[in-house]
Amino acid sequence: QARNLELGNWCFFSRELELRMVSERQMELELRHAIANDELRLYFQPRHRARDLELGGMEALVRWQHPRLGLIGPGDFIQLAERSGQIVALGTWVLEEACSQARHFGAPLFVSVNLSAEQFRRPGLVAQVRSVLEEAGLPAGRLELEITESMMLDDAQGALETLKGLSELGVRLSMDDFGTGYSSLSYLGRYPFNTLKIDRSFVAQLKEGSNLAVVRAIIQLGHALSMTVTAEGVETAEQLELLRSLGCDELQGFYLGHPRPIENLHELGLRASK
Ligand code: C2E
Ligand code: MG
Ligand code: MG
Ligand code: MG
């Protein structure tokens, strides 16, 4: 056990070092190349209805298939994309690709897409989403946009207008990583969010008698505001059963399915009719 852990740590640090040895400037140039040259990939993670475990939709999660470094997760390049002003191009790629691939899921499955703060702040997002949906031929009701609490902070009025515009298109909106941000609860009721995604840190601590009250309260809060409540990071059967018994509506996590490329969607019993 200890040996495994050490090995795990070693792999982790060596990976970090490898990524760090490439200078920021070089990574920036390589990322620019990646966006233009088809090195980005979307992985899709299933979101299941808690009641009967039916598949409801998928979350699109971006990866970078780097020619030298292999598959890189968003934790290792989203911030670089933000610092270097490439996040809008990257976000546009993700949105277009996710909507066009979602058509292959078949109705009524939805796709959810993570937005970054910069994308959300930019004027013209509503018009962009409308035209991407049209281009892809995807009904607005099958797209959900995931927004984090911290994105509400700088310009609450602007955020409200953007959210209203998106909501009027018929797009669903979710509050991602709920409970980890710093913003006040007051916006939740006023803003048109459809879904509340409980951050996986709450789910990870979810054991009989511990943290149960907090998760129950979050679920009740969501329901009181007529929101669908989704739990992220479900890794065990025990967590699944507890969340179900607390009335959580939707579940997502490694126990139900890892993120995977669209080619592997048949593992979920879907045809990827590419
Ligand atoms: P997120 O939106 O909260 O996405 C969920 C993350 O949790 C994913 O990591 C997913 O692989 C991971 N996860 C899912 N189930 C489990 C589980 O059972 N256990 C554990 N330990 N982890 C689980 P990933 O793909 O590395 O993405 C990390 C974050 O990067 C995302 O967090 C999201 O904030 C951001 N991100 C991903 N794709 C995009 C994108 O296209 N645009 C933007 N702006 N951000 C993205
Ligand atoms: Mg998300
Ligand atoms: Mg999340
Ligand atoms: Mg999270």
XYZ file of C-alpha atoms and ligand atoms in Angstrom:
323
model
C 0.000 0.000 0.000
C 2.724 2.436 1.041
C 4.728 1.518 -1.996
C 1.793 2.177 -4.274
C 1.302 5.544 -2.716
C 4.923 6.461 -3.222
C 4.770 5.329 -6.773
C 1.629 7.399 -7.231
C 3.304 10.455 -5.774
C 6.370 9.977 -7.866
C 4.312 9.790 -11.033
C 2.441 12.890 -9.995
C 5.539 14.960 -9.256
C 7.379 13.787 -12.312
C 4.408 14.794 -14.450
C 4.303 18.196 -12.781
C 8.008 18.693 -13.333
C 7.727 17.672 -16.926
C 5.027 20.242 -17.500
C 6.919 22.903 -15.587
C 10.144 22.421 -17.479
C 8.443 23.677 -20.578
C 8.466 27.445 -20.275
C 5.221 29.334 -19.962
C 5.949 31.117 -23.211
C 6.516 27.904 -25.093
C 3.367 26.290 -23.674
C 1.469 29.381 -24.717
C 2.680 29.032 -28.294
C 1.959 25.320 -28.267
C -1.550 25.934 -26.988
C -2.158 28.418 -29.782
C -1.065 25.736 -32.205
C -3.228 23.151 -30.444
C -6.414 25.190 -30.821
C -5.768 25.765 -34.507
C -4.515 22.251 -35.284
C -7.053 19.974 -33.780
C -5.140 18.799 -30.725
C -8.015 19.517 -28.331
C -10.407 16.703 -27.462
C -13.725 16.552 -25.713
C -14.377 13.838 -23.176
C -17.933 13.268 -22.033
C -18.954 12.247 -18.533
C -22.441 10.797 -17.999
C -25.003 12.457 -15.747
C -27.596 10.012 -14.476
C -31.070 10.562 -13.092
C -30.913 9.443 -9.464
C -34.376 7.864 -9.397
C -33.792 5.106 -11.974
C -30.163 5.766 -12.971
C -31.274 6.546 -16.529
C -28.748 8.545 -18.513
C -29.872 12.173 -18.709
C -26.975 13.823 -20.494
C -23.233 14.361 -20.492
C -20.792 16.998 -19.363
C -18.172 17.958 -21.956
C -14.669 18.159 -20.436
C -11.770 19.404 -22.538
C -8.381 17.665 -22.857
C -5.259 18.486 -24.825
C -3.718 15.660 -26.811
C -0.185 17.041 -26.758
C 2.161 15.552 -29.367
C 5.047 15.197 -26.884
C 3.485 15.281 -23.428
C 0.444 13.107 -24.091
C -3.041 13.753 -22.764
C -3.177 16.875 -20.553
C -6.172 17.679 -18.330
C -7.845 21.084 -18.099
C -6.316 21.704 -14.660
C -2.970 21.997 -16.439
C -3.871 24.421 -19.221
C -7.124 26.339 -18.576
C -5.334 28.885 -16.391
C -2.615 29.307 -18.984
C -5.327 29.869 -21.584
C -6.872 32.498 -19.307
C -3.570 34.293 -18.668
C -2.575 34.307 -22.312
C -5.904 35.515 -23.656
C -6.669 32.261 -25.442
C -9.568 31.183 -23.289
C -12.181 32.743 -25.556
C -10.899 30.869 -28.617
C -10.651 27.686 -26.591
C -14.120 28.178 -25.123
C -15.582 28.816 -28.548
C -14.030 25.598 -29.829
C -15.471 23.654 -26.873
C -18.947 25.131 -27.306
C -19.087 24.448 -31.048
C -17.648 20.961 -30.761
C -19.867 19.987 -27.816
C -23.035 21.171 -29.582
C -22.186 19.468 -32.823
C -21.260 16.194 -31.092
C -24.365 16.338 -28.888
C -26.550 15.793 -31.922
C -25.117 12.273 -32.075
C -26.220 11.502 -28.524
C -29.821 11.452 -29.702
C -32.745 13.270 -28.061
C -33.515 13.900 -25.309
C -29.955 13.658 -23.974
C -28.409 17.009 -23.159
C -24.826 18.229 -23.144
C -23.359 20.546 -20.526
C -20.470 22.891 -21.220
C -18.269 24.732 -18.708
C -17.855 28.452 -19.278
C -14.878 30.440 -18.073
C -15.226 33.837 -16.430
C -13.845 35.691 -19.435
C -16.292 34.042 -21.835
C -19.132 34.862 -19.496
C -18.118 38.521 -19.139
C -17.753 39.213 -22.834
C -20.628 41.002 -24.501
C -22.114 38.944 -27.287
C -22.188 35.597 -25.479
C -25.946 35.243 -25.874
C -25.759 35.926 -29.624
C -22.834 33.524 -29.949
C -24.666 30.715 -28.157
C -27.728 31.284 -30.322
C -25.717 31.035 -33.529
C -23.706 28.004 -32.373
C -26.961 26.163 -31.591
C -28.389 27.074 -34.999
C -25.230 25.995 -36.775
C -25.174 22.673 -34.926
C -28.906 22.105 -35.302
C -29.209 21.469 -31.580
C -32.383 22.555 -29.754
C -31.530 25.060 -27.006
C -33.160 22.861 -24.379
C -30.469 20.238 -24.914
C -27.636 22.579 -23.931
C -26.753 23.387 -20.350
C -24.102 25.965 -19.483
C -22.139 25.486 -16.262
C -21.180 28.631 -14.396
C -19.321 28.929 -11.096
C -20.196 31.150 -8.169
C -17.088 33.292 -8.515
C -18.221 34.416 -11.970
C -21.149 36.270 -10.355
C -18.852 38.439 -8.290
C -17.427 41.287 -10.372
C -20.526 42.514 -12.138
C -23.725 41.195 -10.616
C -25.997 43.285 -12.868
C -24.197 42.278 -16.058
C -24.252 38.652 -14.946
C -27.988 38.798 -14.345
C -28.605 40.198 -17.826
C -26.438 37.564 -19.489
C -28.125 34.777 -17.534
C -31.566 36.103 -18.460
C -30.587 36.300 -22.124
C -29.309 32.728 -22.116
C -32.351 31.532 -20.252
C -34.647 33.225 -22.777
C -32.914 31.266 -25.542
C -34.097 28.137 -23.748
C -30.623 27.084 -22.636
C -30.412 25.538 -19.163
C -28.063 27.052 -16.597
C -26.253 25.316 -13.786
C -24.359 26.602 -10.794
C -21.215 24.442 -10.828
C -19.055 23.484 -7.823
C -21.669 24.875 -5.465
C -20.439 25.523 -1.946
C -16.813 26.229 -2.784
C -17.123 29.871 -3.847
C -17.331 33.017 -1.778
C -20.404 34.712 -3.114
C -23.532 35.290 -1.104
C -26.560 33.060 -1.347
C -28.807 35.935 -2.322
C -28.191 35.616 -6.054
C -29.377 31.995 -6.176
C -33.028 32.855 -5.884
C -32.848 35.901 -8.116
C -30.871 34.399 -10.962
C -32.425 31.938 -13.385
C -30.385 28.833 -12.582
C -32.036 25.497 -13.332
C -29.505 23.193 -11.728
C -27.367 23.255 -8.638
C -24.275 21.053 -8.773
C -23.001 20.127 -5.321
C -19.224 20.252 -5.379
C -17.534 16.907 -5.140
C -15.677 17.888 -1.941
C -19.014 17.583 -0.080
C -19.747 14.235 -1.687
C -16.274 12.917 -0.862
C -16.895 13.468 2.863
C -20.359 12.032 2.703
C -20.602 9.227 5.208
C -23.312 8.218 7.562
C -23.382 10.828 10.293
C -20.761 13.107 8.796
C -21.575 15.961 6.487
C -24.998 14.489 5.928
C -26.760 17.517 7.383
C -24.920 19.924 5.090
C -25.655 17.961 1.945
C -29.279 17.495 2.985
C -29.576 21.246 3.523
C -28.054 22.031 0.105
C -30.523 19.665 -1.559
C -33.422 21.262 0.304
C -32.199 24.727 -0.642
C -32.058 23.754 -4.317
C -35.528 22.231 -4.185
C -36.962 25.235 -2.369
C -35.745 27.314 -5.317
C -37.213 24.814 -7.827
C -33.802 23.690 -9.004
C -32.621 20.267 -10.070
C -29.865 19.151 -7.710
C -26.899 17.237 -9.097
C -24.136 15.632 -7.044
C -20.631 15.604 -8.551
C -17.884 13.148 -7.703
C -19.970 10.094 -6.763
C -17.333 7.397 -6.308
C -19.016 4.696 -4.217
C -22.266 2.752 -3.958
C -22.637 4.081 -0.422
C -22.519 7.701 -1.615
C -24.995 6.896 -4.356
C -27.493 5.384 -1.915
C -27.118 8.230 0.585
C -27.628 10.866 -2.099
C -30.692 9.064 -3.388
C -32.146 8.813 0.089
C -31.572 12.553 0.565
C -33.610 13.235 -2.576
C -30.786 14.331 -4.846
C -32.066 14.409 -8.456
C -29.019 13.649 -10.542
C -25.665 11.923 -10.041
C -22.300 12.221 -11.736
C -19.007 10.588 -10.834
C -16.512 7.821 -11.454
C -18.825 5.235 -9.871
C -21.317 5.847 -12.666
C -18.852 6.631 -15.429
C -15.540 8.275 -16.194
C -15.215 10.991 -18.820
C -14.601 9.344 -22.219
C -14.261 10.281 -25.871
C -17.355 10.156 -28.063
C -16.001 7.032 -29.811
C -16.481 5.160 -26.535
C -20.069 6.225 -26.035
C -21.274 2.751 -27.034
C -20.106 1.720 -23.553
C -23.165 3.633 -22.413
C -25.378 1.843 -24.910
C -25.395 4.763 -27.312
C -24.510 4.815 -30.940
C -21.956 7.443 -31.893
C -23.222 7.942 -35.427
C -20.357 10.106 -36.510
P -15.821 20.523 -13.190
O -16.639 21.282 -14.167
O -16.257 20.537 -11.776
O -15.748 19.050 -13.779
C -15.713 17.895 -13.011
C -14.307 17.401 -12.811
O -14.337 16.370 -11.822
C -13.704 16.752 -14.056
O -12.290 16.946 -14.023
C -14.032 15.286 -13.840
O -13.177 14.395 -14.524
C -13.826 15.167 -12.353
N -14.595 14.082 -11.792
C -15.773 13.591 -12.221
N -16.216 12.581 -11.457
C -15.286 12.420 -10.483
C -15.174 11.520 -9.366
O -16.004 10.668 -9.123
N -14.082 11.664 -8.573
C -13.122 12.613 -8.816
N -12.083 12.664 -7.986
N -13.197 13.476 -9.861
C -14.270 13.389 -10.684
P -11.504 17.549 -15.266
O -12.026 16.969 -16.537
O -10.053 17.404 -14.937
O -11.919 19.063 -15.248
C -11.525 19.892 -14.187
C -12.161 21.253 -14.307
O -11.668 21.939 -15.461
C -13.668 21.202 -14.479
O -14.284 21.025 -13.241
C -13.930 22.556 -15.092
O -14.006 23.552 -14.104
C -12.672 22.794 -15.919
N -12.982 22.520 -17.323
C -13.081 21.331 -17.962
N -13.399 21.506 -19.263
C -13.513 22.853 -19.450
C -13.839 23.683 -20.577
O -14.120 23.215 -21.692
N -13.844 25.042 -20.379
C -13.573 25.586 -19.151
N -13.601 26.926 -19.033
N -13.274 24.840 -18.078
C -13.244 23.484 -18.222
Mg -18.525 21.450 -14.666
Mg -18.196 20.834 -11.230
Mg -16.040 20.460 -9.174
